[in-house]
Amino acid sequence: MRDNQSEGIVSRRKLLTGAACAAVAAGVGATSYFVGGPNRVSRSLGKKVIVIGIDGMDPRLSAAMMKAGDLPNLAKMTASGGFSKLGTSIPPQSPVAWSNFINGSGPGSHGIFDFIHRHPHEHCKPYFAAAETLTPEGFVEWGDHQLQLDFWPFNHKPAKTVLRRQGVPFWDYLDAQKIDSVFYDLPSNYPPSPSQYGHHRCVSGMGTPDMLGTYGTYQYFSEDTPAAGVREGGGIRSKLRFENDSARATLIGPPDSFRKSPTPIEIEFEVHRDRQSDAVLLEIQDQKIMLQRGQWSRWTKLDFAISTPKLIPNQHASGICRFFLQEIAPNFRLYVTPINVNPSDPAVQLSEPDDFIENVSEELGLFYTTGFQEDHKARTNGVFNDDEFRRQATNVLEERLALFEYAVENYEDGLLFFYFSSSDLQSHIFWWDESDGNTQHPLISSPEAASRFQYVRDLYQRLDSIIGDINDRYSGKATIIVMSDHGFANFGRQFNLNSWLRDSGYLNPRECTNVLVNGDWSRTRAYGLGINGLYLNLKGREADGVVEPGEEQEQLLRRLKMQLESVRDVNGNQVIRNVYRSSEIYAGDATALAPDLIIGYARGYRASWETCLGELSEDTLRDNTSAWAADHCADALEVPGVLFCNKSIDKTDPSLVDVAPSILQEFGLPTPSTMTGQSIYKS
């Protein structure tokens, strides 16, 4: 669907460029075919394969609940087909794991090694591994504006976001054989990869940004926020000042990207509270929203006018948000979701083909489009309490179930993949298994921890009923696979890798607070970045490398591996189960950005929050006091995923890389040479 007014000097899909905005057009172009179009003739021939991806579903909890009779439908699937642990990626982080699934091969094929990568030649500047926004090149000044013109004779290069996952996704082999595939909320695929033959459809999932170009920035308005406001990881807090129970507030939107000095586009709105009725009236862009305390609004459309030079009409980008009235008095509190890209009129490409998500929205209405939808940042920052987070996460699940029903109702044959995030993001907050080694939660009592863990069990039971419905609908008519990318474990203690490197003499100076800010590269031989990665400051690779390639490099790697695997906590517990050499576990053409060592933490441990972006703390080991109380970024052997199927699983110790070859085999296709995995089924 085209916006005719946006064609010409600028395109609607270039409006959100600049100012570090990650929500930019993918630049993948249209194909000559489109699903449902006149050139489409499916060769699926009635063959059906349904894959349900349940992020973070844990095999130990699943097995225990099946034994107790709490997951009857998965137990039935196990009896008629099979159930197994599913080997995860090294490291077991979601973008790495789902990329293993996508390629049918490991990180050496797809080049995703962590949530965070670095540019070694730019003093290790970090960026999100799965996608990166490229800086624009060239512009024309026009008053207070600057424009990138990508046609001759200018040939400027506007900012754009590119998918950094490499290799061949397995659906390309189906696409080439004219076998339909459709994916809903697929992780590690933003911007969505194109379909060459028009038999692949996809809505992007994890990694899709909000309108601010972030992975989810809520906005929060209260009377007790400091006057200057607060910007925190994942959110913006603003102070409200009431006069006669009315106040003005401002929503911060995307940058006005055509300006020489881009500033955020702001939308003012009014807040009128009625203490007696415990309600509020919000007025925003000619819309009136009435809320009672504890009530969520429906999705609200927002229009962001992006200014352009005179004689050129202003451009517009559409976003959506929901309001949640937490408290009226004595301290007024109002939460606003991250401003999502409007699926009915997307300013950036969210699907392949680009109008696929618009067609979905035409039937379902508005819904979350950001990759991370459960707002865990609002919980860890104290904007939500447990009950409020659970309610917001339930809103997400209800939307996802409506989308799932749409997906099933519009599915005929070929491959259907559907992704559920709830089991991962709710587990990060509510998981605490007292049989998991750590008997005491670092923040709350055992009864409270058990009560929260019951939320996870309840969620598993709800997902079990959904799987039962699919089994009932397609019994004997489809191959059904239920899988997860990894499992879960308590996260009671955190380890600061950079602090350990400092204390062991590998990172300097002693007073360094962040290796990327005030580290002395001339005296630093190794550093940590990302959740599981350790890098040598290698000469010829890093900008100021000091470690000589060859023998010195080898000796240093061997010594670091031995010392790290010997680290013990104050109680004598092993902190790090395995340290992996990337040169020994990765193979392929995409290893240039791989860490030198991958730290596989023992169950109950994980990298500290500071480690991920190169920060140091005084203590190397300490309690995890965040509401984010469970994790999976440990050793891969600690947190395998699950694999259920309604037909026999014939492969011993199946892994994520085996799922794609199995799907191809179901459609009569051989395992391509790009894959290292093998089918879980007999030939």
XYZ file of C-alpha atoms in Angstrom, residues 40-497:
458
model
C 1.696 -17.409 -7.078
C 1.067 -21.113 -7.503
C 1.903 -23.024 -4.332
C 3.665 -26.365 -4.597
C 2.993 -27.264 -0.956
C 0.448 -29.757 -2.316
C -1.457 -29.836 0.941
C 1.547 -30.714 3.099
C 1.346 -29.003 6.473
C 4.085 -28.313 9.017
C 3.276 -26.168 12.076
C 6.064 -24.951 14.348
C 5.239 -23.261 17.662
C 8.237 -21.385 19.083
C 7.889 -20.864 22.837
C 10.798 -18.710 23.927
C 12.546 -19.956 27.053
C 10.350 -23.008 27.697
C 12.344 -25.189 30.059
C 12.641 -28.996 29.769
C 13.051 -29.665 33.502
C 9.947 -27.703 34.441
C 8.029 -29.168 31.481
C 8.930 -32.725 32.476
C 7.995 -32.127 36.130
C 4.653 -30.578 35.207
C 3.840 -33.381 32.763
C 4.629 -35.936 35.468
C 2.266 -34.090 37.830
C -0.486 -34.098 35.181
C -0.387 -30.333 34.707
C 0.453 -30.356 30.978
C -1.900 -32.992 29.577
C -1.676 -31.936 25.945
C 2.107 -31.900 25.830
C 2.065 -35.247 27.629
C -0.278 -36.585 24.951
C 2.034 -35.280 22.234
C 4.971 -36.921 23.980
C 3.157 -40.279 24.126
C 2.157 -40.243 20.454
C 5.319 -38.621 19.139
C 8.260 -37.503 21.208
C 9.773 -35.127 23.753
C 13.429 -34.261 24.138
C 15.774 -31.650 25.413
C 16.871 -29.433 22.534
C 20.505 -28.400 22.477
C 20.818 -24.620 22.425
C 23.426 -22.250 20.998
C 26.761 -21.216 22.454
C 26.082 -18.817 24.047
C 22.388 -19.490 24.794
C 21.184 -15.982 24.011
C 17.968 -15.545 22.035
C 19.340 -13.769 18.917
C 22.107 -16.365 18.643
C 19.777 -19.291 19.262
C 17.040 -18.230 16.850
C 19.678 -17.537 14.196
C 20.882 -21.144 14.661
C 17.307 -22.229 14.006
C 17.003 -19.952 10.970
C 20.219 -21.108 9.279
C 20.280 -24.726 10.416
C 23.841 -23.975 11.380
C 25.830 -22.242 14.107
C 27.154 -18.722 14.626
C 29.992 -19.308 12.175
C 27.342 -19.258 9.439
C 25.171 -16.367 10.619
C 27.675 -14.161 12.464
C 25.544 -13.462 15.548
C 27.523 -14.163 18.732
C 25.811 -12.065 21.422
C 23.154 -9.398 21.847
C 26.038 -6.919 21.598
C 28.898 -6.781 19.095
C 31.707 -4.265 18.809
C 33.647 -2.533 16.050
C 37.208 -3.509 16.988
C 38.751 -0.817 14.796
C 36.602 1.926 16.394
C 37.885 1.453 19.951
C 35.353 -1.347 20.411
C 32.254 0.781 19.866
C 29.279 -1.484 20.755
C 26.169 -2.021 18.652
C 23.202 -4.390 18.581
C 24.415 -7.529 16.852
C 21.391 -8.534 14.780
C 20.843 -5.177 13.055
C 22.743 -1.942 12.695
C 21.817 1.538 11.532
C 24.335 2.928 9.066
C 25.274 6.599 9.190
C 23.977 8.677 6.229
C 26.482 9.958 3.686
C 26.019 13.322 1.961
C 23.203 15.859 2.120
C 21.912 19.115 0.666
C 21.376 22.060 3.021
C 18.107 23.920 2.618
C 17.542 26.557 5.284
C 17.272 24.780 8.644
C 17.025 21.415 6.946
C 19.287 18.892 5.309
C 18.076 16.299 2.838
C 19.596 13.092 1.568
C 18.766 12.723 -2.137
C 19.485 9.236 -3.390
C 19.061 9.944 -7.119
C 21.503 11.217 -9.739
C 23.455 13.509 -9.661
C 23.419 13.583 -5.820
C 23.493 9.848 -5.021
C 23.470 10.469 -1.287
C 23.194 7.506 1.031
C 20.416 8.029 3.577
C 20.635 6.289 6.928
C 19.267 2.785 6.830
C 19.043 -0.212 9.096
C 20.561 -3.421 7.797
C 20.071 -6.982 8.955
C 23.439 -8.273 10.168
C 22.466 -11.933 10.213
C 24.383 -13.655 7.427
C 23.940 -16.910 5.542
C 20.889 -18.499 3.974
C 17.638 -18.695 5.990
C 16.022 -22.088 5.544
C 12.788 -20.632 4.169
C 14.687 -19.508 1.067
C 14.898 -23.173 0.047
C 11.124 -23.516 0.443
C 10.577 -20.239 -1.401
C 12.692 -21.425 -4.343
C 10.538 -24.570 -4.590
C 7.338 -22.499 -4.454
C 6.394 -23.900 -1.044
C 4.564 -21.383 1.116
C 5.896 -20.324 4.504
C 4.559 -17.729 6.929
C 6.243 -16.569 10.138
C 4.673 -14.462 12.873
C 6.978 -12.430 15.160
C 10.133 -14.217 14.093
C 13.170 -13.137 16.175
C 16.515 -12.174 14.613
C 14.892 -11.062 11.358
C 14.583 -7.279 11.467
C 14.611 -5.767 8.926
C 12.803 -8.719 7.355
C 14.764 -10.601 4.727
C 13.177 -10.475 1.264
C 11.345 -13.245 -0.540
C 12.775 -13.758 -4.021
C 9.915 -15.871 -5.368
C 6.971 -14.558 -3.356
C 6.192 -17.674 -1.327
C 7.449 -16.392 2.036
C 5.676 -14.026 4.406
C 6.974 -12.780 7.734
C 6.209 -10.314 10.526
C 9.412 -9.274 12.295
C 9.763 -9.990 15.997
C 12.608 -9.593 18.500
C 14.880 -6.765 17.381
C 12.130 -4.571 15.919
C 12.447 -1.032 17.358
C 9.902 1.471 18.550
C 9.337 4.922 17.016
C 12.233 6.370 19.014
C 14.581 3.876 17.410
C 15.079 1.998 20.679
C 14.062 -1.491 21.730
C 11.324 -0.072 23.940
C 11.228 3.273 25.782
C 8.214 3.760 28.052
C 7.166 7.213 29.262
C 6.011 7.770 32.819
C 4.340 10.834 34.325
C 4.033 11.426 38.059
C 3.964 14.156 40.661
C 6.973 12.815 42.567
C 9.373 12.736 39.605
C 12.190 15.312 39.981
C 11.558 18.596 38.189
C 14.276 17.967 35.611
C 12.854 14.550 34.748
C 14.758 11.272 34.641
C 16.100 9.321 31.691
C 16.828 5.713 32.598
C 17.548 2.539 30.718
C 14.289 1.741 28.931
C 12.285 4.779 29.998
C 11.702 8.499 30.412
C 10.145 9.942 33.588
C 8.523 13.380 33.558
C 7.114 15.485 36.375
C 3.457 16.545 36.315
C 2.367 19.806 37.943
C -1.369 20.108 38.574
C -3.316 23.338 38.847
C -6.945 22.838 39.818
C -6.428 19.151 39.040
C -5.355 19.793 35.434
C -1.875 19.441 34.000
C -0.060 19.564 30.685
C 2.327 16.839 29.622
C 4.493 16.050 26.610
C 5.064 12.786 24.786
C 8.482 12.485 23.189
C 8.468 11.029 19.705
C 10.952 10.255 16.920
C 13.588 12.792 15.851
C 12.684 15.489 13.342
C 15.208 13.900 11.052
C 15.279 16.464 8.234
C 16.549 19.169 10.596
C 20.240 20.062 10.648
C 20.109 19.465 14.380
C 17.392 16.841 14.809
C 15.310 17.176 17.953
C 12.502 14.871 19.080
C 9.027 15.589 17.777
C 6.804 16.281 20.760
C 3.065 15.864 21.234
C 1.411 17.774 24.056
C -1.575 16.379 25.882
C -3.734 17.429 28.808
C -4.516 15.528 31.983
C -7.684 16.271 33.974
C -8.224 14.242 37.124
C -11.350 13.735 39.155
C -10.351 12.645 42.651
C -13.916 11.931 43.703
C -14.592 9.450 40.881
C -10.986 8.167 40.875
C -10.748 8.836 37.154
C -8.861 10.882 34.609
C -9.617 12.461 31.241
C -6.740 12.604 28.757
C -6.951 14.886 25.735
C -4.430 14.247 22.970
C -4.618 15.258 19.288
C -8.410 15.724 19.335
C -8.905 12.394 21.107
C -10.459 12.091 24.559
C -9.621 9.099 26.723
C -11.406 8.420 30.010
C -9.703 6.055 32.446
C -10.477 4.754 35.912
C -7.616 4.000 38.289
C -6.039 0.678 37.279
C -7.473 0.816 33.753
C -5.644 0.516 30.424
C -6.661 2.500 27.384
C -7.063 1.020 23.961
C -4.362 1.723 21.402
C -4.238 5.418 20.566
C -3.003 6.644 17.194
C -0.420 9.437 17.240
C 0.520 11.627 14.291
C 4.100 12.911 14.164
C 4.608 15.783 11.725
C 8.165 15.794 10.366
C 9.088 19.235 9.095
C 10.502 19.822 5.637
C 11.760 22.927 3.801
C 9.291 25.475 2.479
C 7.424 24.518 -0.692
C 7.528 20.849 0.362
C 4.585 19.566 2.425
C 5.456 18.271 5.879
C 5.748 14.509 6.084
C 3.925 12.415 8.671
C 4.681 9.210 10.536
C 2.089 7.291 12.535
C 2.689 5.703 15.927
C 0.497 4.065 18.540
C 0.564 3.842 22.324
C -1.547 2.739 25.282
C -2.046 4.592 28.557
C -2.237 2.944 31.977
C -3.614 4.952 34.908
C -1.789 3.618 37.959
C -2.780 6.141 40.620
C -4.867 9.320 40.963
C -3.782 10.616 44.385
C -1.868 11.375 46.500
C 0.786 10.782 43.833
C -0.619 10.795 40.303
C 1.056 8.090 38.185
C 0.498 7.478 34.455
C 2.404 4.951 32.347
C 2.594 5.136 28.552
C 3.818 2.190 26.497
C 6.738 2.639 24.132
C 5.444 4.357 21.020
C 5.075 1.478 18.588
C 5.132 1.734 14.813
C 1.517 1.700 13.630
C 0.913 -1.690 11.952
C -1.940 -0.260 9.883
C 0.296 2.476 8.443
C 3.915 1.521 9.164
C 6.596 4.167 8.746
C 9.208 1.416 8.360
C 9.084 -2.060 6.905
C 7.846 -4.504 9.533
C 6.933 -7.425 7.304
C 7.698 -9.230 4.085
C 6.016 -8.281 1.857
C 5.707 -4.811 3.359
C 1.904 -4.743 3.206
C 1.475 -8.099 4.951
C 1.293 -6.527 8.418
C -1.174 -3.926 7.108
C -3.452 -6.717 5.929
C -3.240 -8.363 9.346
C -3.996 -5.067 11.093
C -6.971 -4.449 8.820
C -8.621 -7.510 10.380
C -7.217 -7.443 13.932
C -6.862 -3.715 14.570
C -3.821 -2.252 16.316
C -1.261 -4.280 18.268
C 2.290 -4.220 19.586
C 4.958 -4.144 16.879
C 8.118 -3.687 18.978
C 10.256 -6.775 19.341
C 10.263 -6.675 23.148
C 6.634 -6.252 24.153
C 6.486 -7.269 27.815
C 7.891 -4.161 29.497
C 10.468 -5.707 31.787
C 12.332 -2.394 32.000
C 9.313 -0.764 33.657
C 9.422 -3.557 36.245
C 13.179 -3.491 36.898
C 13.111 0.318 37.149
C 10.263 0.244 39.671
C 7.640 1.879 37.450
C 5.627 -1.362 37.636
C 5.163 -3.632 40.616
C 4.770 -7.375 40.066
C 1.014 -7.219 39.609
C 1.222 -4.337 37.134
C 3.919 -6.079 35.101
C 1.945 -9.298 35.039
C -1.125 -7.448 33.832
C 0.816 -5.709 31.075
C 2.380 -9.037 30.074
C -1.099 -10.587 30.019
C -2.224 -7.825 27.643
C 0.619 -8.840 25.351
C -0.357 -12.509 25.540
C -4.008 -11.747 24.757
C -2.929 -9.833 21.654
C -0.616 -12.663 20.690
C -3.436 -15.194 21.044
C -5.655 -13.108 18.770
C -2.825 -13.017 16.233
C -2.371 -16.766 16.630
C -6.041 -17.374 15.904
C -5.709 -15.167 12.811
C -2.628 -17.127 11.737
C -4.387 -20.479 12.064
C -7.593 -19.300 10.377
C -5.578 -17.988 7.408
C -3.332 -21.042 7.101
C -3.894 -23.551 4.322
C -0.708 -25.509 3.828
C 3.043 -25.181 3.712
C 4.930 -24.019 6.814
C 3.357 -22.003 9.626
C 5.662 -20.659 12.352
C 4.315 -18.775 15.360
C 6.329 -17.312 18.236
C 5.324 -16.748 21.871
C 7.522 -14.458 23.982
C 5.577 -14.619 27.256
C 7.339 -17.703 28.594
C 10.707 -15.934 28.362
C 10.010 -12.412 29.574
C 7.673 -13.445 32.373
C 10.190 -16.068 33.506
C 12.926 -13.436 33.758
C 10.829 -11.704 36.426
C 8.856 -14.505 38.090
C 11.048 -17.627 37.856
C 12.625 -18.885 41.067
C 13.083 -22.630 41.455
C 14.204 -23.533 44.980
C 15.241 -26.988 43.783
C 17.750 -25.279 41.499
C 20.656 -25.052 43.962
C 19.967 -21.576 45.345
C 17.355 -22.070 48.047
C 16.853 -18.407 48.939
C 15.825 -15.627 46.578
C 18.151 -12.623 47.154
C 15.231 -10.166 47.431
C 12.092 -11.879 48.687
C 10.971 -14.661 51.020
C 10.538 -18.262 49.943
C 6.701 -18.102 50.026
C 6.774 -14.964 47.854
C 9.192 -16.593 45.417
C 6.995 -19.684 45.207
C 3.938 -17.526 44.565
C 5.694 -15.739 41.706
C 6.956 -19.026 40.263
C 3.357 -20.211 40.150
C 2.720 -17.481 37.549
C 5.187 -19.276 35.272
C 3.473 -22.606 35.883
C 0.089 -21.037 35.104
C 1.496 -19.682 31.852
C 2.825 -23.109 30.846
C -0.637 -24.551 31.450
C -2.245 -21.905 29.275
C 0.221 -22.573 26.476
C -0.455 -26.291 26.891
C -4.153 -25.697 26.195
C -3.275 -23.776 23.025
C -1.115 -26.652 21.839
C -3.970 -29.030 22.620
C -6.269 -27.032 20.380
C -3.778 -27.172 17.518
C -3.380 -30.912 17.991
C -7.161 -31.328 17.904
C -7.503 -29.236 14.740
C -4.669 -30.889 12.829
C -4.499 -34.397 14.302
C -3.150 -36.633 11.534
C -3.155 -33.744 9.064
C 0.066 -31.903 9.950
C 3.499 -32.380 11.438
C 3.467 -30.285 14.613
C 6.670 -29.177 16.352
C 6.778 -27.298 19.659
C 10.233 -25.936 20.459
C 12.123 -23.406 22.547
C 15.446 -21.706 21.999
C 16.754 -22.373 25.533
C 15.598 -23.151 29.058
C 15.794 -21.185 32.312
C 17.684 -20.999 35.592
C 17.852 -18.874 38.727
C 20.110 -15.818 38.496
C 21.122 -15.252 42.098
C 24.743 -14.153 41.725
C 26.445 -11.942 39.165
C 30.059 -11.952 37.993
C 31.814 -8.847 36.655
C 34.228 -10.169 34.064
